[in-house]
PDB file of C-alpha atoms in Angstrom:
ATOM      1  CA  MET A 164      -0.925   0.753  -5.864  1.00 54.00           C
ATOM      2  CA  TRP A 165      -3.180   2.162  -3.110  1.00 49.00           C
ATOM      3  CA  ASN A 166      -5.052  -0.596  -1.291  1.00 57.00           C
ATOM      4  CA  PRO A 167      -7.983   0.229   1.042  1.00 54.00           C
ATOM      5  CA  VAL A 168      -7.683  -3.132   2.831  1.00 51.00           C
ATOM      6  CA  ARG A 169      -4.035  -2.451   3.667  1.00 58.00           C
ATOM      7  CA  SER A 170      -4.991   1.057   4.749  1.00 57.00           C
ATOM      8  CA  GLY A 171      -7.654  -0.433   7.016  1.00 53.00           C
ATOM      9  CA  TYR A 172      -5.019  -2.606   8.666  1.00 55.00           C
ATOM     10  CA  VAL A 173      -2.767   0.400   9.181  1.00 59.00           C
ATOM     11  CA  LEU A 174      -5.615   2.423  10.709  1.00 58.00           C
ATOM     12  CA  TRP A 175      -6.446  -0.379  13.123  1.00 58.00           C
ATOM     13  CA  LEU A 176      -2.794  -0.817  14.030  1.00 59.00           C
ATOM     14  CA  LEU A 177      -2.293   2.879  14.733  1.00 60.00           C
ATOM     15  CA  SER A 178      -5.483   2.993  16.800  1.00 61.00           C
ATOM     16  CA  LEU A 179      -4.454  -0.005  18.887  1.00 62.00           C
ATOM     17  CA  VAL A 180      -0.944   1.342  19.393  1.00 60.00           C
ATOM     18  CA  TRP A 181      -2.494   4.575  20.624  1.00 53.00           C
ATOM     19  CA  LEU A 182      -4.781   2.650  22.970  1.00 59.00           C
ATOM     20  CA  LEU A 183      -1.827   0.717  24.357  1.00 57.00           C
ATOM     21  CA  ALA A 184       0.366   3.802  24.706  1.00 55.00           C
ATOM     22  CA  VAL A 185      -2.256   6.073  26.252  1.00 49.00           C
ATOM     23  CA  GLN A 186      -4.229   3.794  28.526  1.00 51.00           C
ATOM     24  CA  ILE A 187      -2.588   0.441  29.134  1.00 53.00           C
ATOM     25  CA  PRO A 188       0.644   0.492  31.146  1.00 50.00           C
ATOM     26  CA  LEU A 189       3.078  -1.741  29.316  1.00 44.00           C
ATOM     27  CA  THR A 190       4.835  -4.190  31.589  1.00 41.00           C
ATOM     28  CA  ALA A 191       7.966  -6.271  31.277  1.00 40.00           C
ATOM     29  CA  LYS A 192       6.936  -8.847  33.862  1.00 44.00           C
ATOM     30  CA  ALA A 193       7.139 -12.542  33.118  1.00 41.00           C
ATOM     31  CA  GLN A 194       4.001 -14.425  32.204  1.00 43.00           C
ATOM     32  CA  SER A 195       2.151 -15.019  35.464  1.00 48.00           C
ATOM     33  CA  THR A 196      -1.199 -16.433  34.332  1.00 60.00           C
ATOM     34  CA  ASP A 197      -2.021 -19.766  32.737  1.00 71.00           C
ATOM     35  CA  PRO A 198      -3.225 -19.041  29.162  1.00 70.00           C
ATOM     36  CA  VAL A 199      -5.064 -22.398  29.116  1.00 78.00           C
ATOM     37  CA  ARG A 200      -7.730 -20.728  31.240  1.00 83.00           C
ATOM     38  CA  PHE A 201      -9.113 -19.138  28.096  1.00 86.00           C
ATOM     39  CA  ILE A 202     -10.153 -22.537  26.759  1.00 85.00           C
ATOM     40  CA  ARG A 203     -12.225 -23.100  29.879  1.00 85.00           C
ATOM     41  CA  TRP A 204     -13.471 -19.515  29.667  1.00 85.00           C
ATOM     42  CA  ALA A 205     -14.751 -19.942  26.095  1.00 84.00           C
ATOM     43  CA  GLY A 206     -16.590 -23.150  26.957  1.00 83.00           C
ATOM     44  CA  GLY A 207     -18.033 -21.599  30.093  1.00 85.00           C
ATOM     45  CA  ASP A 208     -19.326 -18.626  28.139  1.00 85.00           C
ATOM     46  CA  VAL A 209     -21.176 -20.887  25.699  1.00 83.00           C
ATOM     47  CA  SER A 210     -22.961 -22.710  28.512  1.00 83.00           C
ATOM     48  CA  ALA A 211     -23.628 -19.441  30.349  1.00 82.00           C
ATOM     49  CA  PHE A 212     -25.145 -17.950  27.212  1.00 79.00           C
ATOM     50  CA  ALA A 213     -27.396 -20.977  26.741  1.00 77.00           C
ATOM     51  CA  ARG A 214     -28.673 -20.570  30.301  1.00 80.00           C
ATOM     52  CA  SER A 215     -29.104 -16.805  30.070  1.00 77.00           C
ATOM     53  CA  VAL A 216     -31.212 -16.710  26.901  1.00 75.00           C
ATOM     54  CA  VAL A 217     -34.123 -18.491  28.583  1.00 77.00           C
ATOM     55  CA  THR A 218     -34.497 -15.919  31.361  1.00 81.00           C
ATOM     56  CA  PRO A 219     -37.190 -13.203  31.566  1.00 84.00           C
ATOM     57  CA  ARG A 220     -34.456 -10.555  31.507  1.00 81.00           C
ATOM     58  CA  ALA A 221     -33.093 -11.876  28.209  1.00 78.00           C
ATOM     59  CA  ALA A 222     -36.587 -11.952  26.739  1.00 80.00           C
ATOM     60  CA  VAL A 223     -37.121  -8.309  27.694  1.00 83.00           C
ATOM     61  CA  ILE A 224     -33.769  -7.243  26.210  1.00 79.00           C
ATOM     62  CA  VAL A 225     -34.274  -9.136  22.949  1.00 77.00           C
ATOM     63  CA  GLY A 226     -37.862  -7.938  22.725  1.00 82.00           C
ATOM     64  CA  ALA A 227     -36.862  -4.315  23.296  1.00 82.00           C
ATOM     65  CA  ALA A 228     -34.057  -4.504  20.719  1.00 78.00           C
ATOM     66  CA  GLY A 229     -36.215  -6.246  18.148  1.00 79.00           C
ATOM     67  CA  GLY A 230     -39.115  -3.900  18.794  1.00 82.00           C
ATOM     68  CA  THR A 231     -36.889  -0.870  18.319  1.00 81.00           C
ATOM     69  CA  VAL A 232     -35.653  -2.152  14.961  1.00 80.00           C
ATOM     70  CA  ILE A 233     -39.225  -2.871  13.835  1.00 80.00           C
ATOM     71  CA  LEU A 234     -40.476   0.556  14.942  1.00 84.00           C
ATOM     72  CA  ILE A 235     -37.660   2.340  13.090  1.00 85.00           C
ATOM     73  CA  SER A 236     -37.876   0.228   9.917  1.00 83.00           C
ATOM     74  CA  PRO A 237     -40.628   2.338   8.236  1.00 84.00           C
ATOM     75  CA  TRP A 238     -38.123   5.209   8.160  1.00 88.00           C
ATOM     76  CA  ASP A 239     -35.299   3.011   6.890  1.00 87.00           C
ATOM     77  CA  ARG A 240     -35.256   4.446   3.392  1.00 88.00           C
ATOM     78  CA  TRP A 241     -35.327   8.051   4.638  1.00 88.00           C
ATOM     79  CA  LEU A 242     -32.630   7.518   7.287  1.00 86.00           C
ATOM     80  CA  THR A 243     -30.387   5.679   4.855  1.00 86.00           C
ATOM     81  CA  ARG A 244     -30.720   8.264   2.093  1.00 85.00           C
ATOM     82  CA  ASN A 245     -29.999  11.154   4.473  1.00 84.00           C
ATOM     83  CA  THR A 246     -26.891   9.389   5.741  1.00 80.00           C
ATOM     84  CA  GLN A 247     -25.768   8.866   2.158  1.00 78.00           C
ATOM     85  CA  ASP A 248     -26.306  12.530   1.279  1.00 80.00           C
ATOM     86  CA  LEU A 249     -24.200  13.539   4.284  1.00 78.00           C
ATOM     87  CA  LEU A 250     -21.318  11.107   3.832  1.00 75.00           C
ATOM     88  CA  LEU A 251     -21.028  11.315   0.072  1.00 74.00           C
ATOM     89  CA  GLN A 252     -19.339  14.653   0.759  1.00 76.00           C
ATOM     90  CA  VAL A 253     -16.482  12.698   2.366  1.00 75.00           C
ATOM     91  CA  PRO A 254     -13.705  11.801  -0.129  1.00 75.00           C
ATOM     92  CA  SER A 255     -14.156   8.296  -1.548  1.00 75.00           C
ATOM     93  CA  ARG A 256     -10.663   7.223  -0.462  1.00 75.00           C
ATOM     94  CA  VAL A 257     -11.456   8.075   3.152  1.00 74.00           C
ATOM     95  CA  ARG A 258     -14.735   6.171   2.955  1.00 75.00           C
ATOM     96  CA  LYS A 259     -12.976   3.118   1.529  1.00 76.00           C
ATOM     97  CA  VAL A 260     -10.459   3.017   4.381  1.00 75.00           C
ATOM     98  CA  VAL A 261     -13.134   3.394   7.072  1.00 75.00           C
ATOM     99  CA  HIS A 262     -15.200   0.790   5.231  1.00 73.00           C
ATOM    100  CA  GLU A 263     -12.387  -1.756   5.534  1.00 74.00           C
ATOM    101  CA  VAL A 264     -12.052  -1.146   9.284  1.00 74.00           C
ATOM    102  CA  GLY A 265     -15.097  -3.387   9.757  1.00 75.00           C
ATOM    103  CA  ASN A 266     -14.064  -5.972   7.172  1.00 79.00           C
ATOM    104  CA  VAL A 267     -14.005  -9.392   8.849  1.00 81.00           C
ATOM    105  CA  ASN A 268     -10.861 -10.216   6.879  1.00 82.00           C
ATOM    106  CA  VAL A 269      -9.194  -7.301   8.668  1.00 82.00           C
ATOM    107  CA  VAL A 270     -10.758  -7.500  12.134  1.00 85.00           C
ATOM    108  CA  ARG A 271     -10.510 -11.259  12.701  1.00 87.00           C
ATOM    109  CA  PRO A 272      -6.737 -11.562  12.163  1.00 86.00           C
ATOM    110  CA  MET A 273      -6.242  -8.269  14.002  1.00 84.00           C
ATOM    111  CA  SER A 274      -8.098  -9.585  17.058  1.00 88.00           C
ATOM    112  CA  VAL A 275      -5.991 -12.767  17.000  1.00 89.00           C
ATOM    113  CA  LEU A 276      -2.748 -10.795  16.774  1.00 85.00           C
ATOM    114  CA  VAL A 277      -3.773  -8.498  19.631  1.00 86.00           C
ATOM    115  CA  PHE A 278      -4.624 -11.489  21.823  1.00 88.00           C
ATOM    116  CA  LEU A 279      -1.344 -13.261  21.052  1.00 85.00           C
ATOM    117  CA  GLY A 280       0.508 -10.047  21.776  1.00 82.00           C
ATOM    118  CA  ALA A 281      -1.297  -9.694  25.111  1.00 83.00           C
ATOM    119  CA  LEU A 282      -0.185 -13.206  26.089  1.00 83.00           C
ATOM    120  CA  THR A 283       3.446 -12.064  25.975  1.00 81.00           C
ATOM    121  CA  SER A 284       2.776  -9.639  28.818  1.00 77.00           C
ATOM    122  CA  GLY A 285       2.297 -10.430  32.483  1.00 74.00           C
ATOM    123  CA  ASP A 286      -0.808  -8.273  32.650  1.00 79.00           C
ATOM    124  CA  SER A 287      -3.739 -10.636  33.151  1.00 84.00           C
ATOM    125  CA  TYR A 288      -6.232  -7.756  32.868  1.00 86.00           C
ATOM    126  CA  LEU A 289      -4.878  -6.882  29.411  1.00 86.00           C
ATOM    127  CA  GLN A 290      -5.038 -10.546  28.435  1.00 87.00           C
ATOM    128  CA  ASP A 291      -8.655 -10.756  29.598  1.00 89.00           C
ATOM    129  CA  ALA A 292      -9.582  -7.691  27.558  1.00 89.00           C
ATOM    130  CA  ALA A 293      -7.894  -9.031  24.432  1.00 90.00           C
ATOM    131  CA  PHE A 294      -9.498 -12.451  24.796  1.00 92.00           C
ATOM    132  CA  THR A 295     -12.931 -10.956  25.429  1.00 92.00           C
ATOM    133  CA  SER A 296     -12.549  -8.924  22.232  1.00 93.00           C
ATOM    134  CA  LEU A 297     -11.485 -11.978  20.221  1.00 93.00           C
ATOM    135  CA  GLU A 298     -14.252 -14.129  21.666  1.00 93.00           C
ATOM    136  CA  ALA A 299     -16.840 -11.416  21.003  1.00 92.00           C
ATOM    137  CA  VAL A 300     -15.833 -11.247  17.335  1.00 93.00           C
ATOM    138  CA  ILE A 301     -16.131 -15.016  16.919  1.00 92.00           C
ATOM    139  CA  TYR A 302     -19.468 -15.419  18.676  1.00 90.00           C
ATOM    140  CA  ALA A 303     -20.997 -12.258  17.203  1.00 91.00           C
ATOM    141  CA  ASN A 304     -20.076 -13.378  13.689  1.00 91.00           C
ATOM    142  CA  LEU A 305     -21.710 -16.742  14.295  1.00 91.00           C
ATOM    143  CA  VAL A 306     -24.923 -15.104  15.492  1.00 89.00           C
ATOM    144  CA  SER A 307     -25.004 -12.520  12.691  1.00 91.00           C
ATOM    145  CA  GLY A 308     -24.332 -15.214  10.075  1.00 91.00           C
ATOM    146  CA  VAL A 309     -27.383 -17.170  11.203  1.00 91.00           C
ATOM    147  CA  LEU A 310     -29.549 -14.034  11.256  1.00 90.00           C
ATOM    148  CA  LYS A 311     -28.381 -12.944   7.804  1.00 90.00           C
ATOM    149  CA  SER A 312     -29.440 -16.236   6.307  1.00 91.00           C
ATOM    150  CA  ALA A 313     -32.696 -16.479   8.278  1.00 90.00           C
ATOM    151  CA  VAL A 314     -33.892 -12.951   7.432  1.00 88.00           C
ATOM    152  CA  GLY A 315     -32.737 -12.791   3.805  1.00 89.00           C
ATOM    153  CA  ARG A 316     -33.147  -9.033   3.472  1.00 90.00           C
ATOM    154  CA  ALA A 317     -32.357  -7.266   0.201  1.00 89.00           C
ATOM    155  CA  ARG A 318     -29.626  -4.636   0.092  1.00 89.00           C
ATOM    156  CA  PRO A 319     -30.325  -1.003  -0.855  1.00 87.00           C
ATOM    157  CA  ASN A 320     -28.365  -1.357  -4.099  1.00 85.00           C
ATOM    158  CA  GLU A 321     -30.806  -4.021  -5.301  1.00 87.00           C
ATOM    159  CA  GLY A 322     -33.526  -1.401  -5.654  1.00 82.00           C
ATOM    160  CA  VAL A 323     -36.382  -3.460  -4.175  1.00 85.00           C
ATOM    161  CA  GLY A 324     -36.787  -1.623  -0.864  1.00 82.00           C
ATOM    162  CA  PRO A 325     -36.129  -2.397   2.810  1.00 84.00           C
ATOM    163  CA  ALA A 326     -39.225  -4.587   3.197  1.00 82.00           C
ATOM    164  CA  SER A 327     -37.978  -7.208   0.725  1.00 84.00           C
ATOM    165  CA  LEU A 328     -37.317 -10.380   2.739  1.00 84.00           C
ATOM    166  CA  ARG A 329     -36.588 -13.893   1.467  1.00 87.00           C
ATOM    167  CA  PRO A 330     -35.772 -16.050   4.509  1.00 88.00           C
ATOM    168  CA  PHE A 331     -33.064 -18.626   3.800  1.00 87.00           C
ATOM    169  CA  GLY A 332     -32.956 -17.647   0.154  1.00 84.00           C
ATOM    170  CA  GLY A 333     -32.445 -13.908  -0.252  1.00 80.00           C
ATOM    171  CA  SER A 334     -29.614 -11.461   0.221  1.00 84.00           C
ATOM    172  CA  ARG A 335     -27.763 -11.117   3.514  1.00 86.00           C
ATOM    173  CA  SER A 336     -28.201  -7.463   4.424  1.00 88.00           C
ATOM    174  CA  PHE A 337     -29.596  -7.815   7.963  1.00 89.00           C
ATOM    175  CA  PRO A 338     -27.722  -7.383  10.222  1.00 89.00           C
ATOM    176  CA  SER A 339     -24.620  -5.637   8.920  1.00 89.00           C
ATOM    177  CA  GLY A 340     -21.659  -7.968   9.275  1.00 88.00           C
ATOM    178  CA  HIS A 341     -19.209  -5.060   9.229  1.00 87.00           C
ATOM    179  CA  ALA A 342     -21.041  -3.249  12.044  1.00 89.00           C
ATOM    180  CA  THR A 343     -21.384  -6.476  14.033  1.00 91.00           C
ATOM    181  CA  THR A 344     -17.693  -7.268  13.715  1.00 91.00           C
ATOM    182  CA  VAL A 345     -16.265  -3.839  14.483  1.00 88.00           C
ATOM    183  CA  PHE A 346     -18.521  -3.253  17.493  1.00 91.00           C
ATOM    184  CA  ALA A 347     -17.818  -6.751  18.825  1.00 92.00           C
ATOM    185  CA  PHE A 348     -14.099  -6.018  18.605  1.00 91.00           C
ATOM    186  CA  THR A 349     -14.139  -2.543  20.142  1.00 89.00           C
ATOM    187  CA  THR A 350     -16.824  -2.764  22.852  1.00 91.00           C
ATOM    188  CA  PRO A 351     -14.753  -4.945  25.236  1.00 91.00           C
ATOM    189  CA  TRP A 352     -11.878  -2.449  25.054  1.00 89.00           C
ATOM    190  CA  VAL A 353     -14.237   0.368  26.010  1.00 88.00           C
ATOM    191  CA  ILE A 354     -15.538  -1.713  28.929  1.00 89.00           C
ATOM    192  CA  TYR A 355     -12.095  -2.756  30.187  1.00 88.00           C
ATOM    193  CA  TYR A 356     -10.311   0.530  29.481  1.00 85.00           C
ATOM    194  CA  PRO A 357     -12.867   3.374  29.375  1.00 84.00           C
ATOM    195  CA  GLY A 358     -11.284   6.615  28.257  1.00 79.00           C
ATOM    196  CA  LEU A 359     -10.494   8.826  25.299  1.00 79.00           C
ATOM    197  CA  ALA A 360      -8.348   6.312  23.412  1.00 76.00           C
ATOM    198  CA  SER A 361     -10.857   3.467  23.590  1.00 79.00           C
ATOM    199  CA  TYR A 362     -13.718   5.832  22.762  1.00 82.00           C
ATOM    200  CA  VAL A 363     -11.904   6.876  19.589  1.00 80.00           C
ATOM    201  CA  LEU A 364     -11.430   3.206  18.757  1.00 79.00           C
ATOM    202  CA  PHE A 365     -15.173   2.732  19.294  1.00 81.00           C
ATOM    203  CA  GLY A 366     -15.777   5.703  17.030  1.00 82.00           C
ATOM    204  CA  LEU A 367     -14.224   3.758  14.166  1.00 79.00           C
ATOM    205  CA  GLY A 368     -17.174   1.397  14.476  1.00 80.00           C
ATOM    206  CA  LEU A 369     -19.608   4.257  14.088  1.00 82.00           C
ATOM    207  CA  GLY A 370     -17.719   5.405  11.008  1.00 82.00           C
ATOM    208  CA  THR A 371     -17.815   1.943   9.463  1.00 83.00           C
ATOM    209  CA  ALA A 372     -21.551   1.606  10.099  1.00 82.00           C
ATOM    210  CA  ALA A 373     -22.238   4.982   8.510  1.00 83.00           C
ATOM    211  CA  VAL A 374     -20.056   4.302   5.479  1.00 83.00           C
ATOM    212  CA  ARG A 375     -21.807   0.986   4.839  1.00 83.00           C
ATOM    213  CA  MET A 376     -25.034   2.969   4.439  1.00 84.00           C
ATOM    214  CA  ALA A 377     -23.385   5.692   2.382  1.00 81.00           C
ATOM    215  CA  ASP A 378     -22.035   3.119  -0.064  1.00 80.00           C
ATOM    216  CA  ASP A 379     -25.496   1.531  -0.507  1.00 83.00           C
ATOM    217  CA  TYR A 380     -24.681  -1.802   1.158  1.00 85.00           C
ATOM    218  CA  HIS A 381     -27.018  -1.544   4.153  1.00 88.00           C
ATOM    219  CA  TRP A 382     -30.157   0.030   5.502  1.00 89.00           C
ATOM    220  CA  PHE A 383     -30.097   2.015   8.730  1.00 90.00           C
ATOM    221  CA  THR A 384     -31.652  -0.818  10.770  1.00 90.00           C
ATOM    222  CA  ASP A 385     -29.071  -3.254   9.351  1.00 91.00           C
ATOM    223  CA  VAL A 386     -26.223  -1.350  10.962  1.00 89.00           C
ATOM    224  CA  LEU A 387     -28.287  -0.592  14.084  1.00 88.00           C
ATOM    225  CA  ALA A 388     -28.939  -4.304  14.616  1.00 88.00           C
ATOM    226  CA  GLY A 389     -25.296  -5.128  13.911  1.00 88.00           C
ATOM    227  CA  ALA A 390     -24.125  -2.591  16.484  1.00 86.00           C
ATOM    228  CA  VAL A 391     -26.585  -3.901  19.081  1.00 82.00           C
TER     229      VAL A 391
END
């Protein structure tokens, strides 16, 4: 029986194989870097984040991002409906596969497998990219989980409109967890290995974000905030 979750795994696997084959030179060298460094790296990133969020620069970035979402929100219904009208022309099976690309139950294990696979190589740059991707998924999911609960925004399919908010008691539409997860996974690969293959991988995130709107799970600003 056809399974969109399994198809999502296959799509991710093919995309990553293409990324590895096109852009990352595979090596057969012995492991030359201590993998324990990633434990120190993760802890260091937490403390660095705590220090960085209290800076004027962080305040400007957060303010600009939040302000953009607020300014766009009055057009949420219109933007979402137009996206739906456009993507509903795409076959439902295709939408289901792209939808599952951002599923945390697909991306999380995929990011772990990619990192473990990178550890078998002697390429420390590849290992760093894979760990950054894994770490981004974990931390981004933690942040988005808190925001989802705090905002409590209703989903489009509930029929109550984008302005319906019930902090710590409503639905969990804002931000989009699928968009957050897929962009957290792919962005580090684009940064470490910019090029056609990684851009296509990044494009899967755009597809997932759009499909989440088309299938009535999220408003436009939900997926915009998740991507940011």
